[in-house]
mmCIF file of C-alpha atoms and ligand atoms in Angstrom:
data_model
loop_
_atom_site.group_PDB
_atom_site.id
_atom_site.type_symbol
_atom_site.label_atom_id
_atom_site.label_comp_id
_atom_site.label_asym_id
_atom_site.label_seq_id
_atom_site.Cartn_x
_atom_site.Cartn_y
_atom_site.Cartn_z
ATOM 1 C CA UNK A 1 -0.402 -0.333 0.328
ATOM 2 C CA UNK A 2 2.856 2.455 0.764
ATOM 3 C CA UNK A 3 3.497 2.945 -2.741
ATOM 4 C CA UNK A 4 -0.355 3.748 -3.768
ATOM 5 C CA UNK A 5 0.098 7.625 -4.276
ATOM 6 C CA UNK A 6 -2.101 9.533 -2.250
ATOM 7 C CA UNK A 7 -5.204 11.079 -3.914
ATOM 8 C CA UNK A 8 -5.387 14.667 -5.604
ATOM 9 C CA UNK A 9 -7.645 17.474 -4.407
ATOM 10 C CA UNK A 10 -9.369 16.491 -7.728
ATOM 11 C CA UNK A 11 -9.953 13.327 -6.930
ATOM 12 C CA UNK A 12 -10.997 13.584 -3.682
ATOM 13 C CA UNK A 13 -13.368 16.492 -4.838
ATOM 14 C CA UNK A 14 -15.196 14.094 -7.739
ATOM 15 C CA UNK A 15 -15.320 10.715 -5.571
ATOM 16 C CA UNK A 16 -16.545 12.672 -3.198
ATOM 17 C CA UNK A 17 -18.933 14.714 -5.508
ATOM 18 C CA UNK A 18 -20.254 11.044 -7.126
ATOM 19 C CA UNK A 19 -21.079 9.640 -4.045
ATOM 20 C CA UNK A 20 -23.042 12.683 -2.210
ATOM 21 C CA UNK A 21 -25.332 13.020 -6.010
ATOM 22 C CA UNK A 22 -25.974 9.377 -5.683
ATOM 23 C CA UNK A 23 -27.800 10.356 -1.965
ATOM 24 C CA UNK A 24 -29.701 13.241 -3.676
ATOM 25 C CA UNK A 25 -27.892 15.657 -3.102
ATOM 26 C CA UNK A 26 -27.990 18.211 -6.451
ATOM 27 C CA UNK A 27 -25.218 20.972 -4.876
ATOM 28 C CA UNK A 28 -22.579 18.392 -4.422
ATOM 29 C CA UNK A 29 -19.570 19.098 -6.205
ATOM 30 C CA UNK A 30 -20.295 22.247 -4.824
ATOM 31 C CA UNK A 31 -20.237 21.268 -1.065
ATOM 32 C CA UNK A 32 -17.317 18.934 -1.566
ATOM 33 C CA UNK A 33 -15.390 21.896 -2.792
ATOM 34 C CA UNK A 34 -16.570 23.819 0.597
ATOM 35 C CA UNK A 35 -16.087 20.673 2.524
ATOM 36 C CA UNK A 36 -12.242 20.324 1.038
ATOM 37 C CA UNK A 37 -11.139 23.594 0.990
ATOM 38 C CA UNK A 38 -12.679 23.860 5.118
ATOM 39 C CA UNK A 39 -10.523 20.814 6.062
ATOM 40 C CA UNK A 40 -7.513 21.837 4.414
ATOM 41 C CA UNK A 41 -7.882 25.707 5.051
ATOM 42 C CA UNK A 42 -8.052 27.154 1.534
ATOM 43 C CA UNK A 43 -11.077 29.030 0.320
ATOM 44 C CA UNK A 44 -13.150 27.343 -2.839
ATOM 45 C CA UNK A 45 -11.068 29.388 -5.265
ATOM 46 C CA UNK A 46 -7.645 27.334 -3.290
ATOM 47 C CA UNK A 47 -9.149 24.269 -3.987
ATOM 48 C CA UNK A 48 -9.701 24.987 -7.758
ATOM 49 C CA UNK A 49 -5.819 26.724 -7.599
ATOM 50 C CA UNK A 50 -4.738 23.300 -5.933
ATOM 51 C CA UNK A 51 -6.425 20.602 -8.040
ATOM 52 C CA UNK A 52 -3.284 17.874 -8.549
ATOM 53 C CA UNK A 53 -2.229 18.738 -4.831
ATOM 54 C CA UNK A 54 -1.498 15.535 -3.156
ATOM 55 C CA UNK A 55 -3.469 15.079 -0.080
ATOM 56 C CA UNK A 56 -1.950 13.893 3.262
ATOM 57 C CA UNK A 57 -3.429 11.974 5.650
ATOM 58 C CA UNK A 58 -4.649 14.292 8.027
ATOM 59 C CA UNK A 59 -6.469 15.790 5.286
ATOM 60 C CA UNK A 60 -7.709 13.176 4.175
ATOM 61 C CA UNK A 61 -9.131 12.056 7.528
ATOM 62 C CA UNK A 62 -9.703 15.604 7.386
ATOM 63 C CA UNK A 63 -12.175 15.542 4.773
ATOM 64 C CA UNK A 64 -13.804 12.131 5.525
ATOM 65 C CA UNK A 65 -15.152 13.861 8.596
ATOM 66 C CA UNK A 66 -16.599 16.575 7.108
ATOM 67 C CA UNK A 67 -18.510 14.052 4.157
ATOM 68 C CA UNK A 68 -19.150 12.420 6.373
ATOM 69 C CA UNK A 69 -21.422 14.631 7.592
ATOM 70 C CA UNK A 70 -22.725 15.468 4.753
ATOM 71 C CA UNK A 71 -24.168 12.324 3.567
ATOM 72 C CA UNK A 72 -25.926 12.136 6.762
ATOM 73 C CA UNK A 73 -27.887 15.205 5.092
ATOM 74 C CA UNK A 74 -26.686 17.592 7.557
ATOM 75 C CA UNK A 75 -26.314 21.129 5.983
ATOM 76 C CA UNK A 76 -23.133 22.953 4.644
ATOM 77 C CA UNK A 77 -23.749 25.669 7.153
ATOM 78 C CA UNK A 78 -24.424 23.809 10.228
ATOM 79 C CA UNK A 79 -21.140 21.236 9.292
ATOM 80 C CA UNK A 80 -18.818 25.202 8.660
ATOM 81 C CA UNK A 81 -21.128 26.930 11.003
ATOM 82 C CA UNK A 82 -21.750 29.555 9.146
ATOM 83 C CA UNK A 83 -23.408 31.556 6.137
ATOM 84 C CA UNK A 84 -23.386 34.406 3.976
ATOM 85 C CA UNK A 85 -26.041 36.524 4.156
ATOM 86 C CA UNK A 86 -26.136 39.816 2.332
ATOM 87 C CA UNK A 87 -23.034 40.138 1.960
ATOM 88 C CA UNK A 88 -21.810 39.665 6.020
ATOM 89 C CA UNK A 89 -20.483 35.854 7.901
ATOM 90 C CA UNK A 90 -22.996 34.392 10.217
ATOM 91 C CA UNK A 91 -22.122 32.579 12.546
ATOM 92 C CA UNK A 92 -25.189 29.766 12.634
ATOM 93 C CA UNK A 93 -25.697 26.496 15.035
ATOM 94 C CA UNK A 94 -28.392 24.059 14.498
ATOM 95 C CA UNK A 95 -29.928 26.341 16.998
ATOM 96 C CA UNK A 96 -30.703 28.647 14.552
ATOM 97 C CA UNK A 97 -32.605 28.442 10.810
ATOM 98 C CA UNK A 98 -29.673 29.080 8.320
ATOM 99 C CA UNK A 99 -30.286 32.299 6.391
ATOM 100 C CA UNK A 100 -32.633 32.321 3.322
ATOM 101 C CA UNK A 101 -31.362 34.486 0.214
ATOM 102 C CA UNK A 102 -35.140 35.289 -0.079
ATOM 103 C CA UNK A 103 -35.161 36.896 3.444
ATOM 104 C CA UNK A 104 -32.840 39.427 1.388
ATOM 105 C CA UNK A 105 -35.608 40.984 0.189
ATOM 106 C CA UNK A 106 -37.083 41.716 3.360
ATOM 107 C CA UNK A 107 -33.471 43.574 4.318
ATOM 108 C CA UNK A 108 -33.360 45.681 0.992
ATOM 109 C CA UNK A 109 -36.957 46.481 1.438
ATOM 110 C CA UNK A 110 -36.187 47.722 5.097
ATOM 111 C CA UNK A 111 -33.113 49.606 3.743
ATOM 112 C CA UNK A 112 -34.862 51.619 1.229
ATOM 113 C CA UNK A 113 -37.354 52.593 3.260
ATOM 114 C CA UNK A 114 -34.868 53.485 6.090
ATOM 115 C CA UNK A 115 -33.007 55.647 3.578
ATOM 116 C CA UNK A 116 -35.931 57.862 2.933
ATOM 117 C CA UNK A 117 -36.727 57.472 6.852
ATOM 118 C CA UNK A 118 -33.424 59.767 7.347
ATOM 119 C CA UNK A 119 -33.923 62.355 4.224
ATOM 120 C CA UNK A 120 -37.352 63.177 5.695
ATOM 121 C CA UNK A 121 -39.405 61.515 3.147
ATOM 122 C CA UNK A 122 -41.501 59.604 6.112
ATOM 123 C CA UNK A 123 -42.989 62.587 7.016
ATOM 124 C CA UNK A 124 -45.685 61.384 8.847
ATOM 125 C CA UNK A 125 -43.240 58.819 11.390
ATOM 126 C CA UNK A 126 -41.320 61.023 14.084
ATOM 127 C CA UNK A 127 -37.695 61.753 12.651
ATOM 128 C CA UNK A 128 -34.130 61.010 14.360
ATOM 129 C CA UNK A 129 -33.228 57.393 15.109
ATOM 130 C CA UNK A 130 -35.660 55.172 13.743
ATOM 131 C CA UNK A 131 -36.345 52.585 16.711
ATOM 132 C CA UNK A 132 -36.921 49.025 14.621
ATOM 133 C CA UNK A 133 -37.905 45.765 15.808
ATOM 134 C CA UNK A 134 -37.226 42.332 14.513
ATOM 135 C CA UNK A 135 -39.261 39.742 15.480
ATOM 136 C CA UNK A 136 -37.946 36.009 15.609
ATOM 137 C CA UNK A 137 -34.249 37.353 15.256
ATOM 138 C CA UNK A 138 -32.366 33.869 14.717
ATOM 139 C CA UNK A 139 -29.297 34.341 14.099
ATOM 140 C CA UNK A 140 -29.498 37.850 13.149
ATOM 141 C CA UNK A 141 -29.527 37.758 9.736
ATOM 142 C CA UNK A 142 -32.020 40.598 9.658
ATOM 143 C CA UNK A 143 -31.194 42.856 12.533
ATOM 144 C CA UNK A 144 -27.308 43.168 12.515
ATOM 145 C CA UNK A 145 -27.403 43.507 8.299
ATOM 146 C CA UNK A 146 -29.582 46.068 8.598
ATOM 147 C CA UNK A 147 -27.870 47.654 11.211
ATOM 148 C CA UNK A 148 -24.806 47.729 9.809
ATOM 149 C CA UNK A 149 -26.044 48.879 6.309
ATOM 150 C CA UNK A 150 -28.125 51.611 8.365
ATOM 151 C CA UNK A 151 -25.760 53.373 10.928
ATOM 152 C CA UNK A 152 -28.491 55.868 12.331
ATOM 153 C CA UNK A 153 -30.907 53.055 13.605
ATOM 154 C CA UNK A 154 -31.209 51.090 16.314
ATOM 155 C CA UNK A 155 -32.836 48.175 16.607
ATOM 156 C CA UNK A 156 -34.782 45.586 19.331
ATOM 157 C CA UNK A 157 -34.510 41.521 18.650
ATOM 158 C CA UNK A 158 -36.568 39.475 20.403
ATOM 159 C CA UNK A 159 -36.407 35.753 19.864
ATOM 160 C CA UNK A 160 -38.994 32.871 22.149
ATOM 161 C CA UNK A 161 -35.445 30.787 21.985
ATOM 162 C CA UNK A 162 -32.650 32.077 24.332
ATOM 163 C CA UNK A 163 -29.871 29.778 22.612
ATOM 164 C CA UNK A 164 -30.427 31.663 19.342
ATOM 165 C CA UNK A 165 -30.032 35.336 20.959
ATOM 166 C CA UNK A 166 -26.769 33.860 22.476
ATOM 167 C CA UNK A 167 -25.897 33.533 18.243
ATOM 168 C CA UNK A 168 -27.324 36.661 17.378
ATOM 169 C CA UNK A 169 -25.701 38.608 19.882
ATOM 170 C CA UNK A 170 -22.100 36.947 19.328
ATOM 171 C CA UNK A 171 -23.528 37.870 15.417
ATOM 172 C CA UNK A 172 -23.976 41.556 16.515
ATOM 173 C CA UNK A 173 -20.284 41.859 17.906
ATOM 174 C CA UNK A 174 -18.981 40.151 15.164
ATOM 175 C CA UNK A 175 -19.793 42.855 12.798
ATOM 176 C CA UNK A 176 -19.260 46.175 15.046
ATOM 177 C CA UNK A 177 -22.879 46.753 15.887
ATOM 178 C CA UNK A 178 -23.767 45.223 19.190
ATOM 179 C CA UNK A 179 -24.199 48.575 20.269
ATOM 180 C CA UNK A 180 -27.190 49.528 18.317
ATOM 181 C CA UNK A 181 -29.353 46.048 18.943
ATOM 182 C CA UNK A 182 -30.918 45.425 21.812
ATOM 183 C CA UNK A 183 -31.666 41.594 23.179
ATOM 184 C CA UNK A 184 -35.097 40.011 24.699
ATOM 185 C CA UNK A 185 -35.961 36.586 25.166
ATOM 186 C CA UNK A 186 -39.989 36.314 24.779
ATOM 187 C CA UNK A 187 -43.049 35.596 22.777
ATOM 188 C CA UNK A 188 -43.676 38.140 20.365
ATOM 189 C CA UNK A 189 -43.543 41.875 21.556
ATOM 190 C CA UNK A 190 -43.664 41.025 25.233
ATOM 191 C CA UNK A 191 -39.947 42.255 25.150
ATOM 192 C CA UNK A 192 -40.683 45.480 23.894
ATOM 193 C CA UNK A 193 -41.928 48.867 25.571
ATOM 194 C CA UNK A 194 -41.658 51.438 23.271
ATOM 195 C CA UNK A 195 -43.205 52.422 20.351
ATOM 196 C CA UNK A 196 -41.439 51.515 16.928
ATOM 197 C CA UNK A 197 -40.969 52.932 13.361
ATOM 198 C CA UNK A 198 -40.446 49.639 12.046
ATOM 199 C CA UNK A 199 -41.347 45.801 13.001
ATOM 200 C CA UNK A 200 -39.814 43.247 10.709
ATOM 201 C CA UNK A 201 -40.206 39.537 10.965
ATOM 202 C CA UNK A 202 -38.825 36.465 9.197
ATOM 203 C CA UNK A 203 -41.616 34.369 11.223
ATOM 204 C CA UNK A 204 -41.695 30.785 11.039
ATOM 205 C CA UNK A 205 -44.629 30.092 8.024
ATOM 206 C CA UNK A 206 -44.576 26.554 6.804
ATOM 207 C CA UNK A 207 -47.317 24.662 7.234
ATOM 208 C CA UNK A 208 -47.372 22.010 9.458
ATOM 209 C CA UNK A 209 -48.955 19.961 7.173
ATOM 210 C CA UNK A 210 -45.935 19.649 4.330
ATOM 211 C CA UNK A 211 -43.580 18.457 6.726
ATOM 212 C CA UNK A 212 -43.341 15.553 4.842
ATOM 213 C CA UNK A 213 -42.791 17.225 1.477
ATOM 214 C CA UNK A 214 -39.127 18.870 3.490
ATOM 215 C CA UNK A 215 -35.645 18.428 2.827
ATOM 216 C CA UNK A 216 -34.357 15.496 5.238
ATOM 217 C CA UNK A 217 -31.493 18.748 5.345
ATOM 218 C CA UNK A 218 -34.397 20.701 6.541
ATOM 219 C CA UNK A 219 -36.466 18.503 8.345
ATOM 220 C CA UNK A 220 -33.552 16.878 10.535
ATOM 221 C CA UNK A 221 -30.943 19.274 11.166
ATOM 222 C CA UNK A 222 -32.879 22.942 11.634
ATOM 223 C CA UNK A 223 -35.008 23.847 14.736
ATOM 224 C CA UNK A 224 -38.847 23.627 13.927
ATOM 225 C CA UNK A 225 -39.587 25.913 16.135
ATOM 226 C CA UNK A 226 -37.953 28.759 13.380
ATOM 227 C CA UNK A 227 -40.101 26.872 10.990
ATOM 228 C CA UNK A 228 -43.503 25.661 11.789
ATOM 229 C CA UNK A 229 -46.697 27.841 12.474
ATOM 230 C CA UNK A 230 -49.995 25.480 12.639
ATOM 231 C CA UNK A 231 -52.184 24.053 10.207
ATOM 232 C CA UNK A 232 -51.840 26.410 7.293
ATOM 233 C CA UNK A 233 -48.419 27.778 8.478
ATOM 234 C CA UNK A 234 -50.071 31.145 9.300
ATOM 235 C CA UNK A 235 -50.833 30.898 13.382
ATOM 236 C CA UNK A 236 -47.486 33.211 14.016
ATOM 237 C CA UNK A 237 -48.200 35.407 11.175
ATOM 238 C CA UNK A 238 -51.861 36.015 12.470
ATOM 239 C CA UNK A 239 -50.701 37.010 16.652
ATOM 240 C CA UNK A 240 -47.895 39.037 14.572
ATOM 241 C CA UNK A 241 -50.386 41.229 12.705
ATOM 242 C CA UNK A 242 -52.982 41.736 15.343
ATOM 243 C CA UNK A 243 -50.765 42.682 18.017
ATOM 244 C CA UNK A 244 -48.555 45.169 14.993
ATOM 245 C CA UNK A 245 -51.223 47.955 15.215
ATOM 246 C CA UNK A 246 -50.637 49.021 19.010
ATOM 247 C CA UNK A 247 -46.975 48.632 18.998
ATOM 248 C CA UNK A 248 -46.407 50.825 16.001
ATOM 249 C CA UNK A 249 -46.126 54.551 15.342
ATOM 250 C CA UNK A 250 -48.627 55.972 13.046
ATOM 251 C CA UNK A 251 -46.763 55.888 9.550
ATOM 252 C CA UNK A 252 -44.669 53.315 10.696
ATOM 253 C CA UNK A 253 -43.128 50.220 8.447
ATOM 254 C CA UNK A 254 -44.803 46.729 8.863
ATOM 255 C CA UNK A 255 -42.702 43.638 6.804
ATOM 256 C CA UNK A 256 -43.171 40.386 7.016
ATOM 257 C CA UNK A 257 -41.943 37.262 5.070
ATOM 258 C CA UNK A 258 -44.607 34.668 3.856
ATOM 259 C CA UNK A 259 -44.570 31.565 1.920
ATOM 260 C CA UNK A 260 -45.586 30.740 -1.001
ATOM 261 C CA UNK A 261 -49.431 31.443 -1.248
ATOM 262 C CA UNK A 262 -50.073 33.180 1.302
ATOM 263 C CA UNK A 263 -49.920 36.899 0.042
ATOM 264 C CA UNK A 264 -54.449 36.668 -0.234
ATOM 265 C CA UNK A 265 -54.296 35.716 3.328
ATOM 266 C CA UNK A 266 -52.096 38.025 4.818
ATOM 267 C CA UNK A 267 -53.610 40.647 2.817
ATOM 268 C CA UNK A 268 -56.724 39.999 4.135
ATOM 269 C CA UNK A 269 -55.716 39.290 7.737
ATOM 270 C CA UNK A 270 -53.609 43.332 7.299
ATOM 271 C CA UNK A 271 -56.970 44.947 6.060
ATOM 272 C CA UNK A 272 -59.225 43.746 8.392
ATOM 273 C CA UNK A 273 -57.105 44.953 11.063
ATOM 274 C CA UNK A 274 -58.316 47.722 9.881
ATOM 275 C CA UNK A 275 -54.938 49.954 10.935
ATOM 276 C CA UNK A 276 -53.081 49.663 7.571
ATOM 277 C CA UNK A 277 -52.618 51.331 4.210
ATOM 278 C CA UNK A 278 -50.876 50.537 1.322
ATOM 279 C CA UNK A 279 -50.561 46.986 1.886
ATOM 280 C CA UNK A 280 -48.315 45.324 -0.870
ATOM 281 C CA UNK A 281 -46.302 42.512 -1.867
ATOM 282 C CA UNK A 282 -42.806 42.228 -2.546
ATOM 283 C CA UNK A 283 -41.534 39.454 -5.120
ATOM 284 C CA UNK A 284 -38.813 36.849 -5.002
ATOM 285 C CA UNK A 285 -36.488 36.656 -7.612
ATOM 286 C CA UNK A 286 -38.739 32.926 -8.901
ATOM 287 C CA UNK A 287 -41.703 35.368 -8.416
ATOM 288 C CA UNK A 288 -43.647 34.559 -5.291
ATOM 289 C CA UNK A 289 -44.806 37.157 -3.222
ATOM 290 C CA UNK A 290 -42.151 37.171 -0.382
ATOM 291 C CA UNK A 291 -42.400 39.727 1.657
ATOM 292 C CA UNK A 292 -45.767 41.920 2.927
ATOM 293 C CA UNK A 293 -45.296 45.677 3.113
ATOM 294 C CA UNK A 294 -48.150 47.666 4.827
ATOM 295 C CA UNK A 295 -48.319 51.358 6.582
ATOM 296 C CA UNK A 296 -49.500 52.066 9.795
ATOM 297 C CA UNK A 297 -52.126 54.342 9.108
HETATM 298 N N1 SAM B 1 -34.350 36.335 11.483
HETATM 299 C C1 SAM B 1 -33.812 35.008 11.324
HETATM 300 C C2 SAM B 1 -33.992 35.005 9.799
HETATM 301 O O1 SAM B 1 -34.273 35.053 8.642
HETATM 302 O O2 SAM B 1 -33.155 33.729 9.385
HETATM 303 C C3 SAM B 1 -34.502 33.401 11.779
HETATM 304 C C4 SAM B 1 -36.036 33.896 11.050
HETATM 305 S S1 SAM B 1 -37.122 31.974 12.291
HETATM 306 C C5 SAM B 1 -37.694 31.396 10.238
HETATM 307 C C6 SAM B 1 -38.065 31.880 13.353
HETATM 308 C C7 SAM B 1 -37.189 32.800 14.160
HETATM 309 O O3 SAM B 1 -38.767 33.190 15.114
HETATM 310 C C8 SAM B 1 -36.665 31.887 14.948
HETATM 311 O O4 SAM B 1 -35.692 31.952 15.656
HETATM 312 C C9 SAM B 1 -37.348 31.306 16.204
HETATM 313 O O5 SAM B 1 -36.983 31.021 17.335
HETATM 314 C C10 SAM B 1 -38.759 32.249 16.557
HETATM 315 N N2 SAM B 1 -39.943 31.987 16.694
HETATM 316 C C11 SAM B 1 -41.429 31.297 16.474
HETATM 317 N N3 SAM B 1 -42.549 31.566 17.259
HETATM 318 C C12 SAM B 1 -41.625 33.096 18.186
HETATM 319 C C13 SAM B 1 -42.487 33.856 18.874
HETATM 320 N N4 SAM B 1 -44.296 33.357 18.927
HETATM 321 N N5 SAM B 1 -42.203 34.547 19.492
HETATM 322 C C14 SAM B 1 -40.817 34.917 18.974
HETATM 323 N N6 SAM B 1 -39.878 34.595 18.336
HETATM 324 C C15 SAM B 1 -40.134 33.840 17.359
HETATM 325 N N1 LIG B 2 -37.961 29.572 3.414
HETATM 326 C C1 LIG B 2 -38.028 28.512 4.824
HETATM 327 C C2 LIG B 2 -37.801 26.999 4.294
HETATM 328 O O1 LIG B 2 -38.724 27.057 3.233
HETATM 329 C C3 LIG B 2 -38.749 28.698 5.745
HETATM 330 C C4 LIG B 2 -38.311 30.008 6.680
HETATM 331 C C5 LIG B 2 -40.070 30.492 7.103
HETATM 332 O O2 LIG B 2 -40.037 29.386 7.950
HETATM 333 N N2 LIG B 2 -39.533 31.597 7.965
HETATM 334 O O3 LIG B 2 -37.596 25.807 5.053
#
């Protein structure tokens, strides 16, 4: 065996990607390149630039250990302990939902609104430092991205999961915005005791009945409290919409991420409160209404 040549980066990549594909993972080559990069201390470009480099035994063992986790369908973000979102790197672990690209639509909409707020276009809202709530902060993807992009705002971030608040707090510190985000553990608005200029939320919205349709990567690893919300997925959204008017200043913004096919029901819920004007929806890149937007009268 000793005269056998050690496998190269290319060979490990090809063999690993083939096995991941066979288990039904459709991002196999990408995933394998990320795992190899992590194991040998390079970035992904480094992997491609070192295709012919032989792997020593320690490196092969490290790759194997990461590969075995992915074969069991553990998400890449949990294996690496991080995920990119809105241009920032977030620490993640199984106590938080892995930030999704769709949620960047909510972040972008909020940032645009806050820019108008600063330039005085939102005349009905008090001027000065906008106070924003992020309900269900998870990893901090929304709160930290917005605090990072809009240096004048203050954010109150809540979650029912104290573990996720710890992760979000570390992400706020890592990106230098911890002094502008207050964290509170509790149900929805429970930890909030001041009027808000904006309420942002990516609540759980997956219908319980969709359980069987979710990929093992999601259902077996991500926190169910971050995903499911009653038979139609709308339990949390219903409560958010019912309670939001009491917490928003006149002219204040409400943004809620929603699931495919929920916009009609959400529009009705918003209209029924009688508290909102300009109710609308922002589509994601797939054309699905992804963010509900409403302004408090
Ligand atoms: N904001 C993060 C993001 O966009 O990636 C996480 C969103 S995740 C879909 C929903 C979060 O809401 C989870 O962290 C969950 O613990 C939290 N959550 C669920 N029900 C809640 C409730 N009633 N009150 C506050 N937070 C809740
Ligand atoms: N987009 C997530 C999924 O489909 C759900 C996130 C949520 O419920 N807010 O897995």
